[in-house]
Short mmCIF file of C-alpha atoms in Angstrom, two decimals:
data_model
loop_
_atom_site.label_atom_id
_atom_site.label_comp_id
_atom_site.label_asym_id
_atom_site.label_seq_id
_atom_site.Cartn_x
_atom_site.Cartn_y
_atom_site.Cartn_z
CA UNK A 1 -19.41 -39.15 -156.85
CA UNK A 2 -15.64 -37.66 -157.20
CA UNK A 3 -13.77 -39.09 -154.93
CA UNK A 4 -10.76 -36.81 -153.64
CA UNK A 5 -7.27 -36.25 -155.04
CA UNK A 6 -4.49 -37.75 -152.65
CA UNK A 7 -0.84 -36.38 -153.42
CA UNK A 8 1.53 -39.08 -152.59
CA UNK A 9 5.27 -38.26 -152.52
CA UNK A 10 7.18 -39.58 -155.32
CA UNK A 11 9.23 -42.66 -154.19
CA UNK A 12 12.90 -41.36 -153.68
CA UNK A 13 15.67 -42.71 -155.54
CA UNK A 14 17.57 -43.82 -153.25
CA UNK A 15 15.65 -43.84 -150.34
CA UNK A 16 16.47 -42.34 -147.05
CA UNK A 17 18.35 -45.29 -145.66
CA UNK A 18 20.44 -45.80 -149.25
CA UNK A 19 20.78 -42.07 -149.07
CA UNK A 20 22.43 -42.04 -145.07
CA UNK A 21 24.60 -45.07 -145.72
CA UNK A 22 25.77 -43.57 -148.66
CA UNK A 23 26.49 -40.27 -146.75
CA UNK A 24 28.45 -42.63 -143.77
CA UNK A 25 30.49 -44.22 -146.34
CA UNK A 26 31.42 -41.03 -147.86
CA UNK A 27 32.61 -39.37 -144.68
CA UNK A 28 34.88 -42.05 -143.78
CA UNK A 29 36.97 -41.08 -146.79
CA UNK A 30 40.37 -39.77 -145.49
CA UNK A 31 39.71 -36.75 -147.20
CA UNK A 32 37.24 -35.39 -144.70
CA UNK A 33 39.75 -35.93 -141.46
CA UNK A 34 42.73 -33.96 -142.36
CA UNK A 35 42.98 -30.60 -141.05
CA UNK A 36 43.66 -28.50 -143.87
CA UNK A 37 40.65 -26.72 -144.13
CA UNK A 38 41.78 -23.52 -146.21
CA UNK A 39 42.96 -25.88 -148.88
CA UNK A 40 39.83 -27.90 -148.44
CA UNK A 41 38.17 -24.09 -149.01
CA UNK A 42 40.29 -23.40 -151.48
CA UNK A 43 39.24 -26.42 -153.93
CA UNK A 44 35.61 -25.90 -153.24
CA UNK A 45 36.39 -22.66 -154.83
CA UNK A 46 38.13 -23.61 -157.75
CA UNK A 47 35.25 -26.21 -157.95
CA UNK A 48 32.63 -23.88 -157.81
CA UNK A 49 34.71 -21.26 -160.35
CA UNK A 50 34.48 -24.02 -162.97
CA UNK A 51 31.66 -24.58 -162.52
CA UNK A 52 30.26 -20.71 -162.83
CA UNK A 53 32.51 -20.20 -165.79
CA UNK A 54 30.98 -23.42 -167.99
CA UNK A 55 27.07 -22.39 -166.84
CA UNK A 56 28.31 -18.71 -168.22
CA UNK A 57 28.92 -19.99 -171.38
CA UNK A 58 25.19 -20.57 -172.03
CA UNK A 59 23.64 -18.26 -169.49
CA UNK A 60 22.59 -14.36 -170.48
CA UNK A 61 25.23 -11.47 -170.00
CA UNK A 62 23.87 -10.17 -167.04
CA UNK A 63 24.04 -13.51 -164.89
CA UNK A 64 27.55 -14.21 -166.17
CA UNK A 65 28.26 -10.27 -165.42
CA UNK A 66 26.30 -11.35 -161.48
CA UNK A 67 28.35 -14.38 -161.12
CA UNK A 68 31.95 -12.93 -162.08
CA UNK A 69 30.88 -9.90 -159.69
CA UNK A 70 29.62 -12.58 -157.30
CA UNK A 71 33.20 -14.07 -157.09
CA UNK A 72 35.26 -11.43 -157.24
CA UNK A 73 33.52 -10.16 -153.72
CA UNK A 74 34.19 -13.64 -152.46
CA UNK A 75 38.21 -13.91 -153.25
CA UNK A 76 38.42 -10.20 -152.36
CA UNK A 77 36.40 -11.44 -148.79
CA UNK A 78 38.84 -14.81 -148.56
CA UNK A 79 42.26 -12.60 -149.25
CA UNK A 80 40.92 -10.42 -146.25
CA UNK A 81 40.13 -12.98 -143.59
CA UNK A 82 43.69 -15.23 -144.79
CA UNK A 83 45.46 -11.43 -144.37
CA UNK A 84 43.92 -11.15 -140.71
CA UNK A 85 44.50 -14.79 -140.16
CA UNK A 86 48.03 -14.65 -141.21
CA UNK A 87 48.35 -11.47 -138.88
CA UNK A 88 47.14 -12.55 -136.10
CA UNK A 89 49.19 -15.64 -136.32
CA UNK A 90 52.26 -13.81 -136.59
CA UNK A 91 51.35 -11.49 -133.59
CA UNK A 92 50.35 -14.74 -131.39
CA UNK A 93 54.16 -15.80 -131.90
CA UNK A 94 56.37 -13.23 -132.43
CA UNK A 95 55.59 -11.15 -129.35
CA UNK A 96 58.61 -9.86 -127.23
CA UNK A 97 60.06 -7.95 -124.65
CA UNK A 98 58.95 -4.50 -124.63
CA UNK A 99 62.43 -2.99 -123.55
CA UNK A 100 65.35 -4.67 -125.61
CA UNK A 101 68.20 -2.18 -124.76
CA UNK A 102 68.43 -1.98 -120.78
CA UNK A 103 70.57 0.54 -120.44
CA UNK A 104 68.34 3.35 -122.42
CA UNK A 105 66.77 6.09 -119.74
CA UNK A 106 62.95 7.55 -120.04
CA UNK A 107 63.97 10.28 -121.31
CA UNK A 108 65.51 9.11 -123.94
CA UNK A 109 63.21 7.36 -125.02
CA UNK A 110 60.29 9.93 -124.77
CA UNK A 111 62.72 12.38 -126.87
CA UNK A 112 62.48 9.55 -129.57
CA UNK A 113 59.05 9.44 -129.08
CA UNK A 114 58.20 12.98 -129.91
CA UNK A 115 60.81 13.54 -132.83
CA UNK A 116 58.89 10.53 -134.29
CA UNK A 117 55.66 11.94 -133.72
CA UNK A 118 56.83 15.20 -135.29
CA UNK A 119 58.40 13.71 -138.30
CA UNK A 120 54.98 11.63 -139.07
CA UNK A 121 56.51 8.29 -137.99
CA UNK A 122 53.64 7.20 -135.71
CA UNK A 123 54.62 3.87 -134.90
CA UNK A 124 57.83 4.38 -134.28
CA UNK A 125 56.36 6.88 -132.08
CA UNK A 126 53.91 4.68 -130.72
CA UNK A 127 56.37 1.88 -129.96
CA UNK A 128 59.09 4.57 -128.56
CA UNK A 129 56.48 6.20 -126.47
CA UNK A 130 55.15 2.96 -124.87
CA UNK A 131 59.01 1.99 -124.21
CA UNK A 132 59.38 5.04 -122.33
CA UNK A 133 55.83 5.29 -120.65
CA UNK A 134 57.59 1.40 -119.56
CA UNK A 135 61.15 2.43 -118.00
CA UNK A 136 59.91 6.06 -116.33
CA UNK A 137 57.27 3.83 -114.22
CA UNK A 138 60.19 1.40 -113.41
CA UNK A 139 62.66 4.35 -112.85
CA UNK A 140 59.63 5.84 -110.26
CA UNK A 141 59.35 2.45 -108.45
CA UNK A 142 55.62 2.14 -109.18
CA UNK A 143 56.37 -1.50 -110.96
CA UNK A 144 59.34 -3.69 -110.40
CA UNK A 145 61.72 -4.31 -113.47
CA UNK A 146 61.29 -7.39 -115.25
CA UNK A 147 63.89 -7.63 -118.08
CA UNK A 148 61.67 -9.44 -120.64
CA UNK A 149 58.59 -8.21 -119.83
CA UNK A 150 56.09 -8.58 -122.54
CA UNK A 151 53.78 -5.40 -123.19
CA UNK A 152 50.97 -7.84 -121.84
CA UNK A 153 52.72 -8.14 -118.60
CA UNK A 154 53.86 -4.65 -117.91
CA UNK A 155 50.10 -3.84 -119.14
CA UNK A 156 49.23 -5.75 -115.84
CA UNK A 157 51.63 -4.51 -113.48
CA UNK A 158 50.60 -0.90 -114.54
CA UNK A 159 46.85 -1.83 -114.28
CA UNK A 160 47.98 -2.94 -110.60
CA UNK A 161 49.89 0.40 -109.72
CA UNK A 162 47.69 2.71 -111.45
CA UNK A 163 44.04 1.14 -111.59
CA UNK A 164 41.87 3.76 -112.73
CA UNK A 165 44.42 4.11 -115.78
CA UNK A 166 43.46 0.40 -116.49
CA UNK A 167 41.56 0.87 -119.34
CA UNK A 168 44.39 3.07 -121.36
CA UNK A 169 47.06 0.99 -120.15
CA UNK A 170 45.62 -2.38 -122.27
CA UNK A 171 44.55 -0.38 -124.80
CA UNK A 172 48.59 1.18 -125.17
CA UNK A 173 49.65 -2.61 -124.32
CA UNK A 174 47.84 -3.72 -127.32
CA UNK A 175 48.45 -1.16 -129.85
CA UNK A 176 52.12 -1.52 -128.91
CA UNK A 177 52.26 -5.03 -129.74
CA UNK A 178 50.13 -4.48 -132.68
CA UNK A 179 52.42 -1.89 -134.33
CA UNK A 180 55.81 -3.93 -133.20
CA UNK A 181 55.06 -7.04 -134.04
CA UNK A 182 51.89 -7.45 -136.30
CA UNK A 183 53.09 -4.66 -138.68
CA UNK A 184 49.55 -2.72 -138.00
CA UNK A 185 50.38 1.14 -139.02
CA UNK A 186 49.40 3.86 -136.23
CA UNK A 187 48.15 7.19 -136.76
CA UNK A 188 48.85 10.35 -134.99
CA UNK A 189 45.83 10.36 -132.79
CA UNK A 190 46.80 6.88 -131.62
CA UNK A 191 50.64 7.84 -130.46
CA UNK A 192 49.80 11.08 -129.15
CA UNK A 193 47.21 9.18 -126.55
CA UNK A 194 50.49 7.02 -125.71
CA UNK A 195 52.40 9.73 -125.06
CA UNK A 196 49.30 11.19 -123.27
CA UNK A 197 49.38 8.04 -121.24
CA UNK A 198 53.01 8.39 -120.04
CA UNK A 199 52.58 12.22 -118.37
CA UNK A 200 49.08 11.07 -116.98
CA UNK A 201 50.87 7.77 -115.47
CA UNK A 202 53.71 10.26 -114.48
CA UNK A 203 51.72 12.78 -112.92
CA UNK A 204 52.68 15.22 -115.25
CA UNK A 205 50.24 17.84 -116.64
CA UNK A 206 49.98 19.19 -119.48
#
């Protein structure tokens, strides 16, 4: 009579409770409570780099070629998330007042606007035409003038005055502080639609 085959589980080494103390002990290094996590990401990198490049050594051409393709698609992924961290950073804090010079008319600044455009400086035409867009609606009464004024906050009091332009106006808001402050470049689909934005809000037509 053959009696049947029972698979135990090998004994671990350490066991589970060894293993979770071990783990406790380990986290309560000071090393896991600071708050420098892209340095923290940074090292695991270089760790796992090392690493990579010693296994190469003895590992056939076309997993060394994988792995150094591997990693090159990772620091080329890590240098575009720290480039839109480090943008959006700068745009969180260095936002200002959409009009700086009080004294400038609509007009004026319109004029700017378009020579911009035509000269194939779209920000500057973006920013320019948002600026003027800004003063005509103060100029027409439709929102009160708030020397200041952030393009988030005009954005709102435009929303108020011209509500079924709501969606255009944040859009314009946005790009505007985009292109001033975050250094994003504009095309000349994006600062025609501001300028588009400022007859429509104006009543002009075109």
């Amino acid at each position: 009579m053959r009696l049947p085959l029972l698979l135990v589980d090998p004994p671990l080494d350490p066991s589970g409770d060894e293993a979770r103390s071990a783990l406790r002990r380990e986290l309560l290094k000071p090393e896991y409570h600071d708050t420098d996590v892209l340095g923290r990401v940074l090292d695991w990198i270089d760790h796992a780099l090392d690493q990579t490049v010693d296994r190469a050594t003895s590992a056939p051409p076309l997993s060394t070629f994988a792995a150094i393709v591997a990693f090159l698609l990772l620091g080329l992924g890590l240098a575009w998330l720290l480039s839109r961290v480090r943008r959006t950073s700068r745009l969180a804090g260095a936002r200002g007042p959409v009009v700086e010079d009080r004294t400038v008319t609509a007009a004026e600044l319109r004029a700017a606007a378009e020579r911009a455009l035509a000269a194939g400086r779209h920000g500057d035409a973006v920013v320019e035409g948002f600026r003027a867009l800004t003063v005509r609606q103060v100029e027409r009464g439709w929102i009160d003038d708030r020397p200041g004024a952030t393009a988030h906050e005009v954005a709102l009091s435009l929303a108020a005055a011209h509500p079924d332009q709501e969606r255009r106006v944040a859009a314009a808001a946005g790009l505007f502080d985009e292109v001033r402050y975050g250094d994003r470049p504009a095309n000349g689909d994006q600062a025609a639609e501001v300028l588009a934005l400022d007859d429509a809000l104006a009543g002009v037509r075109r």
